[in-house]
Amino acid sequence: MKILITALIVSSLVTGCQSATPQSPARLETHASYAAQGKQSSEALVASLNRQYNDINEDCREIGTDLRRGHYYCSGLIVRGTTDGDYLPWTHSPNSMNRGATSFSWIRRDAHPKWSVMRQAGFILRNAVEGHRLGLPGYDAGFICLFPKDAGTGQNVRHNGCVPREPGNGVHRVYPQPKATHKNSEYAWGSCESFGITTLEGWIAYTGDMQFSSSTQCSWNADSQKGWRNSIAMQEHYPLWDIAWNELLMATVDDGYGLKDLISAVFVDSVDSAHYDSGIETARNFQRKLVANGSYAPIVRMDLSSEQPFSYHQEDQVIAR
């Protein structure tokens, strides 16, 4: 029975993400230098990625204001797995532009990331605190909501994909979002908070058992620390979903081209040789496209079965520093 349900889960997740594959046409530009992205050695980068992955800080504070922010702001890693093609992998797809959001995932040691990204290659965005530490750009505003598991939001345009595709259990009136004055308050919104759901027990009661679908989930406000804690805590209640990634939705305020300067690394899944072999050329093409557009990020191997998942290998690089 578990095998059947697992197969159905994988099928639903793949189907939900297929619509996001077509992308905007490539906009390749050649720049003479990308030295600004080379402030970290490969050894320092890997140490930083492994440190952030293992950092279980639950009280991220906004730089300059000390206001509370979501876990993504200072800990864990913001990742996106994607395919290769005649487009720039960090830009938003036409489907995402129509929905008003692009799907990312967030991985951390305590987030049960048995399978956190669908693709064998992708990229990692530098968070705000890490960027501040290095004197490099970091992502600090634009995330809307967090689903504890991938919610198949590809064609869902209801509040940029943050409203459940299928109604959960119970009827809830509309509640206001938590009051906030941080830099992301323009974007942060969660359907859980809108339904008056603030606890793990309330989330489970609303979402149901998710035996065959994850589309009944409500989403947490991206900057609700309570929502992030609930999202992590729900994992043990849904063991069949330990193969799935979470879904963190980013507002598509533009075409996403500027994200290239926030990419700290390109990853290739190295959990086994089959994953590595199917992903390494895609990762190398991502690196080529970054350099052609005036940025640079090294390729790192990512093995989420390890306590120190990230490693650097010179032979993986097309262009090494």
Short mmCIF file of C-alpha atoms in Angstrom, two decimals:
data_model
loop_
_atom_site.label_atom_id
_atom_site.label_comp_id
_atom_site.label_asym_id
_atom_site.label_seq_id
_atom_site.Cartn_x
_atom_site.Cartn_y
_atom_site.Cartn_z
CA MET A 1 0.00 0.00 0.00
CA LYS A 2 2.84 2.40 0.91
CA ILE A 3 4.49 1.76 -2.48
CA LEU A 4 1.22 2.57 -4.29
CA ILE A 5 0.67 5.77 -2.31
CA THR A 6 4.30 6.81 -2.81
CA ALA A 7 3.95 6.29 -6.56
CA LEU A 8 0.80 8.42 -6.58
CA ILE A 9 2.56 11.15 -4.60
CA VAL A 10 5.51 11.22 -7.02
CA SER A 11 3.14 11.28 -10.00
CA SER A 12 1.13 14.18 -8.57
CA LEU A 13 4.26 16.18 -7.77
CA VAL A 14 5.77 15.68 -11.21
CA THR A 15 2.48 16.57 -12.90
CA GLY A 16 2.14 19.69 -10.78
CA CYS A 17 5.58 20.92 -11.80
CA GLN A 18 5.59 20.05 -15.50
CA SER A 19 3.71 23.18 -16.49
CA ALA A 20 6.53 25.36 -15.21
CA THR A 21 9.10 23.99 -17.66
CA PRO A 22 8.66 26.45 -20.60
CA GLN A 23 10.67 29.59 -19.95
CA SER A 24 11.21 33.04 -21.36
CA PRO A 25 13.60 33.31 -24.33
CA ALA A 26 17.27 33.60 -23.43
CA ARG A 27 18.75 37.02 -22.97
CA LEU A 28 22.48 36.36 -23.20
CA GLU A 29 24.93 39.17 -22.58
CA THR A 30 28.70 38.96 -22.34
CA HIS A 31 30.53 40.91 -19.68
CA ALA A 32 34.27 41.29 -19.25
CA SER A 33 34.41 40.55 -15.53
CA TYR A 34 32.58 38.63 -12.86
CA ALA A 35 35.17 39.18 -10.14
CA ALA A 36 32.62 40.67 -7.75
CA GLN A 37 31.08 37.20 -7.31
CA GLY A 38 34.46 35.71 -6.37
CA LYS A 39 34.78 36.96 -2.79
CA GLN A 40 34.53 33.45 -1.34
CA SER A 41 36.98 30.66 -2.02
CA SER A 42 35.46 27.32 -2.95
CA GLU A 43 36.44 25.96 0.47
CA ALA A 44 34.79 28.89 2.26
CA LEU A 45 31.65 28.55 0.14
CA VAL A 46 31.23 24.85 0.93
CA ALA A 47 31.81 25.52 4.63
CA SER A 48 29.19 28.28 4.48
CA LEU A 49 26.60 26.09 2.72
CA ASN A 50 27.07 23.24 5.19
CA ARG A 51 26.92 25.67 8.12
CA GLN A 52 23.67 27.24 6.88
CA TYR A 53 22.15 23.81 6.23
CA ASN A 54 22.88 22.78 9.83
CA ASP A 55 21.86 26.10 11.40
CA ILE A 56 18.48 25.56 13.11
CA ASN A 57 17.96 29.17 14.18
CA GLU A 58 14.25 29.83 14.74
CA ASP A 59 14.47 33.56 15.39
CA CYS A 60 15.72 35.34 12.27
CA ARG A 61 15.84 39.11 12.71
CA GLU A 62 15.82 41.69 9.95
CA ILE A 63 19.07 43.57 9.47
CA GLY A 64 18.69 47.19 10.53
CA THR A 65 15.28 46.86 12.22
CA ASP A 66 15.56 43.70 14.37
CA LEU A 67 12.04 42.72 13.25
CA ARG A 68 11.17 39.02 13.13
CA ARG A 69 11.47 37.33 9.73
CA GLY A 70 10.90 33.83 8.37
CA HIS A 71 13.50 31.08 8.74
CA TYR A 72 14.70 31.53 5.13
CA TYR A 73 16.08 34.97 6.02
CA CYS A 74 19.00 33.71 8.11
CA SER A 75 19.20 29.91 8.07
CA GLY A 76 18.84 26.92 5.78
CA LEU A 77 19.20 27.25 2.02
CA ILE A 78 16.89 28.63 -0.67
CA VAL A 79 17.08 26.30 -3.67
CA ARG A 80 15.43 25.83 -7.03
CA GLY A 81 15.82 22.75 -9.20
CA THR A 82 15.12 23.35 -12.87
CA THR A 83 15.75 22.02 -16.35
CA ASP A 84 18.12 23.26 -19.04
CA GLY A 85 17.03 24.78 -22.34
CA ASP A 86 17.10 27.86 -24.54
CA TYR A 87 16.47 30.21 -21.62
CA LEU A 88 18.16 31.52 -18.49
CA PRO A 89 17.37 29.10 -15.64
CA TRP A 90 17.04 31.78 -12.97
CA THR A 91 14.42 33.80 -14.89
CA HIS A 92 10.70 33.26 -14.34
CA SER A 93 8.72 31.10 -16.75
CA PRO A 94 5.69 32.48 -18.65
CA ASN A 95 3.47 30.29 -16.47
CA SER A 96 5.05 31.70 -13.31
CA MET A 97 4.63 35.24 -14.60
CA ASN A 98 0.94 34.52 -15.20
CA ARG A 99 0.51 33.08 -11.71
CA GLY A 100 2.54 35.89 -10.17
CA ALA A 101 4.94 33.55 -8.36
CA THR A 102 7.82 31.14 -8.91
CA SER A 103 8.32 28.03 -6.77
CA PHE A 104 11.45 27.56 -4.70
CA SER A 105 12.26 25.11 -1.94
CA TRP A 106 14.00 25.55 1.39
CA ILE A 107 16.24 22.89 2.91
CA ARG A 108 17.65 22.58 6.40
CA ARG A 109 18.84 19.76 8.62
CA ASP A 110 15.58 19.61 10.57
CA ALA A 111 13.29 19.90 7.56
CA HIS A 112 13.47 16.17 6.74
CA PRO A 113 14.86 16.79 3.24
CA LYS A 114 14.89 13.21 1.98
CA TRP A 115 14.04 14.52 -1.49
CA SER A 116 13.90 18.30 -1.49
CA VAL A 117 14.28 19.17 -5.16
CA MET A 118 12.74 17.45 -8.15
CA ARG A 119 15.50 18.16 -10.66
CA GLN A 120 19.08 16.85 -10.61
CA ALA A 121 20.52 20.36 -10.97
CA GLY A 122 19.62 23.88 -9.96
CA PHE A 123 20.86 26.85 -8.00
CA ILE A 124 21.07 28.20 -4.46
CA LEU A 125 20.16 31.79 -3.57
CA ARG A 126 22.14 33.70 -0.96
CA ASN A 127 19.94 34.75 1.95
CA ALA A 128 19.94 38.25 3.41
CA VAL A 129 22.05 37.53 6.48
CA GLU A 130 24.71 35.62 4.54
CA GLY A 131 24.83 38.36 1.93
CA HIS A 132 25.30 40.97 4.64
CA ARG A 133 28.11 38.94 6.19
CA LEU A 134 29.95 38.72 2.86
CA GLY A 135 29.15 42.17 1.53
CA LEU A 136 27.26 40.56 -1.38
CA PRO A 137 23.61 40.80 -2.49
CA GLY A 138 21.21 38.61 -0.51
CA TYR A 139 17.50 37.87 -0.98
CA ASP A 140 15.47 39.80 1.58
CA ALA A 141 12.06 40.65 0.07
CA GLY A 142 9.62 38.95 -2.30
CA PHE A 143 8.62 35.62 -0.76
CA ILE A 144 4.87 35.27 -0.28
CA CYS A 145 4.00 31.97 1.35
CA LEU A 146 5.27 28.54 2.37
CA PHE A 147 3.59 25.17 1.81
CA PRO A 148 5.08 22.45 4.06
CA LYS A 149 4.97 20.09 1.06
CA ASP A 150 4.86 20.80 -2.66
CA ALA A 151 1.29 21.86 -3.36
CA GLY A 152 1.25 21.59 -7.17
CA THR A 153 0.63 25.31 -7.57
CA GLY A 154 1.59 25.48 -11.26
CA GLN A 155 -1.80 26.57 -12.62
CA ASN A 156 -3.16 28.08 -9.41
CA VAL A 157 -3.53 31.86 -9.71
CA ARG A 158 -5.49 32.38 -6.48
CA HIS A 159 -3.36 34.81 -4.48
CA ASN A 160 -0.31 33.86 -6.55
CA GLY A 161 -0.81 30.16 -5.82
CA CYS A 162 -0.97 30.55 -2.04
CA VAL A 163 -4.65 29.55 -1.68
CA PRO A 164 -5.29 25.76 -1.59
CA ARG A 165 -6.27 24.27 -4.96
CA GLU A 166 -8.80 22.08 -3.14
CA PRO A 167 -10.74 23.22 -0.06
CA GLY A 168 -9.63 21.65 3.18
CA ASN A 169 -11.79 20.60 6.11
CA GLY A 170 -14.05 23.14 7.77
CA VAL A 171 -15.29 26.60 6.87
CA HIS A 172 -13.24 29.58 7.93
CA ARG A 173 -13.96 33.26 7.71
CA VAL A 174 -11.27 35.65 6.51
CA TYR A 175 -8.88 36.86 9.19
CA PRO A 176 -6.28 39.63 8.81
CA GLN A 177 -2.63 38.76 8.30
CA PRO A 178 -0.22 39.32 11.22
CA LYS A 179 0.73 42.98 11.49
CA ALA A 180 4.24 43.63 10.19
CA THR A 181 6.38 46.54 9.06
CA HIS A 182 9.41 44.61 7.81
CA LYS A 183 10.77 44.91 4.27
CA ASN A 184 8.70 41.96 3.02
CA SER A 185 5.35 43.03 4.47
CA GLU A 186 4.13 44.04 1.00
CA TYR A 187 4.38 40.41 -0.18
CA ALA A 188 4.13 38.08 2.84
CA TRP A 189 0.71 36.41 3.06
CA GLY A 190 -0.57 33.00 4.09
CA SER A 191 -3.89 31.27 3.53
CA CYS A 192 -3.55 29.54 6.92
CA GLU A 193 -3.50 32.90 8.67
CA SER A 194 -6.33 34.07 6.42
CA PHE A 195 -8.41 31.10 7.59
CA GLY A 196 -7.57 31.78 11.24
CA ILE A 197 -5.25 28.76 11.47
CA THR A 198 -2.23 29.41 13.69
CA THR A 199 -1.34 26.02 15.20
CA LEU A 200 0.00 22.70 13.96
CA GLU A 201 -3.18 21.00 15.18
CA GLY A 202 -5.29 23.46 13.23
CA TRP A 203 -3.21 22.91 10.10
CA ILE A 204 -3.56 19.12 10.33
CA ALA A 205 -7.32 19.37 10.94
CA TYR A 206 -7.74 21.61 7.90
CA THR A 207 -5.38 19.76 5.55
CA GLY A 208 -6.46 16.20 6.31
CA ASP A 209 -4.37 13.07 5.84
CA MET A 210 -3.05 13.91 2.32
CA GLN A 211 -3.27 10.24 1.37
CA PHE A 212 -3.49 10.98 -2.34
CA SER A 213 -3.07 14.73 -2.78
CA SER A 214 -1.19 17.64 -1.22
CA SER A 215 -3.47 20.29 -2.72
CA THR A 216 -5.61 20.63 0.43
CA GLN A 217 -2.78 22.32 2.35
CA CYS A 218 -3.13 25.90 3.47
CA SER A 219 0.02 27.99 3.20
CA TRP A 220 1.89 29.86 5.90
CA ASN A 221 2.85 33.53 5.67
CA ALA A 222 6.50 33.51 4.50
CA ASP A 223 7.60 35.66 7.43
CA SER A 224 5.61 33.97 10.18
CA GLN A 225 8.10 32.26 12.48
CA LYS A 226 5.24 30.26 13.98
CA GLY A 227 4.29 29.13 10.48
CA TRP A 228 7.84 27.94 9.79
CA ARG A 229 7.95 26.03 13.07
CA ASN A 230 4.61 24.40 12.26
CA SER A 231 5.84 23.55 8.77
CA ILE A 232 8.82 21.70 10.20
CA ALA A 233 6.81 20.04 12.97
CA MET A 234 4.22 18.61 10.54
CA GLN A 235 6.83 16.37 8.91
CA GLU A 236 6.63 13.60 11.50
CA HIS A 237 2.85 13.43 11.07
CA TYR A 238 3.11 12.71 7.32
CA PRO A 239 5.83 10.05 6.88
CA LEU A 240 4.61 9.12 3.39
CA TRP A 241 5.53 12.63 2.29
CA ASP A 242 9.15 12.47 3.43
CA ILE A 243 10.12 12.09 -0.23
CA ALA A 244 8.67 15.49 -1.09
CA TRP A 245 10.03 19.02 -0.93
CA ASN A 246 8.36 22.09 0.51
CA GLU A 247 7.22 24.96 -1.71
CA LEU A 248 8.21 28.57 -1.07
CA LEU A 249 6.56 30.99 -3.49
CA MET A 250 8.43 34.07 -4.72
CA ALA A 251 6.52 37.01 -6.20
CA THR A 252 7.38 37.62 -9.86
CA VAL A 253 7.77 41.38 -9.59
CA ASP A 254 9.93 41.34 -12.75
CA ASP A 255 11.36 38.67 -15.08
CA GLY A 256 13.83 37.45 -12.45
CA TYR A 257 16.93 38.34 -14.45
CA GLY A 258 18.53 40.13 -11.49
CA LEU A 259 18.50 36.93 -9.41
CA LYS A 260 21.73 35.95 -11.17
CA ASP A 261 23.70 38.16 -8.77
CA LEU A 262 22.17 36.43 -5.73
CA ILE A 263 23.15 32.89 -6.79
CA SER A 264 25.82 31.59 -4.43
CA ALA A 265 26.20 28.16 -6.06
CA VAL A 266 24.95 25.87 -8.79
CA PHE A 267 24.19 22.41 -7.42
CA VAL A 268 24.19 18.94 -8.89
CA ASP A 269 22.43 16.15 -6.98
CA SER A 270 25.09 13.60 -6.05
CA VAL A 271 23.10 11.26 -3.82
CA ASP A 272 24.12 8.52 -6.27
CA SER A 273 25.98 8.20 -9.57
CA ALA A 274 22.78 8.12 -11.65
CA HIS A 275 21.61 11.47 -10.28
CA TYR A 276 25.06 12.99 -10.71
CA ASP A 277 25.45 11.72 -14.28
CA SER A 278 22.04 13.06 -15.31
CA GLY A 279 22.62 16.46 -13.73
CA ILE A 280 26.24 17.46 -14.19
CA GLU A 281 25.99 18.74 -17.78
CA THR A 282 22.90 20.75 -16.87
CA ALA A 283 24.81 22.29 -13.96
CA ARG A 284 27.74 23.11 -16.25
CA ASN A 285 25.40 24.82 -18.71
CA PHE A 286 23.95 26.88 -15.85
CA GLN A 287 27.47 27.98 -14.94
CA ARG A 288 28.22 28.93 -18.55
CA LYS A 289 25.04 31.03 -18.71
CA LEU A 290 25.87 32.83 -15.48
CA VAL A 291 29.33 33.75 -16.76
CA ALA A 292 27.93 34.86 -20.12
CA ASN A 293 25.66 37.22 -18.19
CA GLY A 294 28.34 38.74 -16.00
CA SER A 295 27.96 36.59 -12.87
CA TYR A 296 29.66 33.52 -11.51
CA ALA A 297 28.82 30.66 -9.16
CA PRO A 298 30.78 27.44 -8.59
CA ILE A 299 29.19 24.03 -9.03
CA VAL A 300 28.81 22.08 -5.81
CA ARG A 301 27.68 18.52 -5.25
CA MET A 302 24.66 18.10 -2.99
CA ASP A 303 24.05 14.80 -1.19
CA LEU A 304 21.17 15.21 1.26
CA SER A 305 21.86 11.80 2.80
CA SER A 306 24.97 13.33 4.40
CA GLU A 307 25.17 15.56 7.47
CA GLN A 308 27.56 17.76 5.45
CA PRO A 309 25.75 17.65 2.09
CA PHE A 310 27.88 20.03 0.03
CA SER A 311 31.29 19.51 -1.55
CA TYR A 312 33.39 21.15 -4.26
CA HIS A 313 35.19 19.24 -7.02
CA GLN A 314 37.45 20.92 -9.53
CA GLU A 315 36.53 18.45 -12.28
CA ASP A 316 32.87 19.54 -12.13
CA GLN A 317 33.64 23.11 -13.12
CA VAL A 318 33.51 24.57 -16.61
CA ILE A 319 35.06 27.78 -15.33
CA ALA A 320 36.95 27.71 -12.04
CA ARG A 321 38.22 30.60 -10.01
#
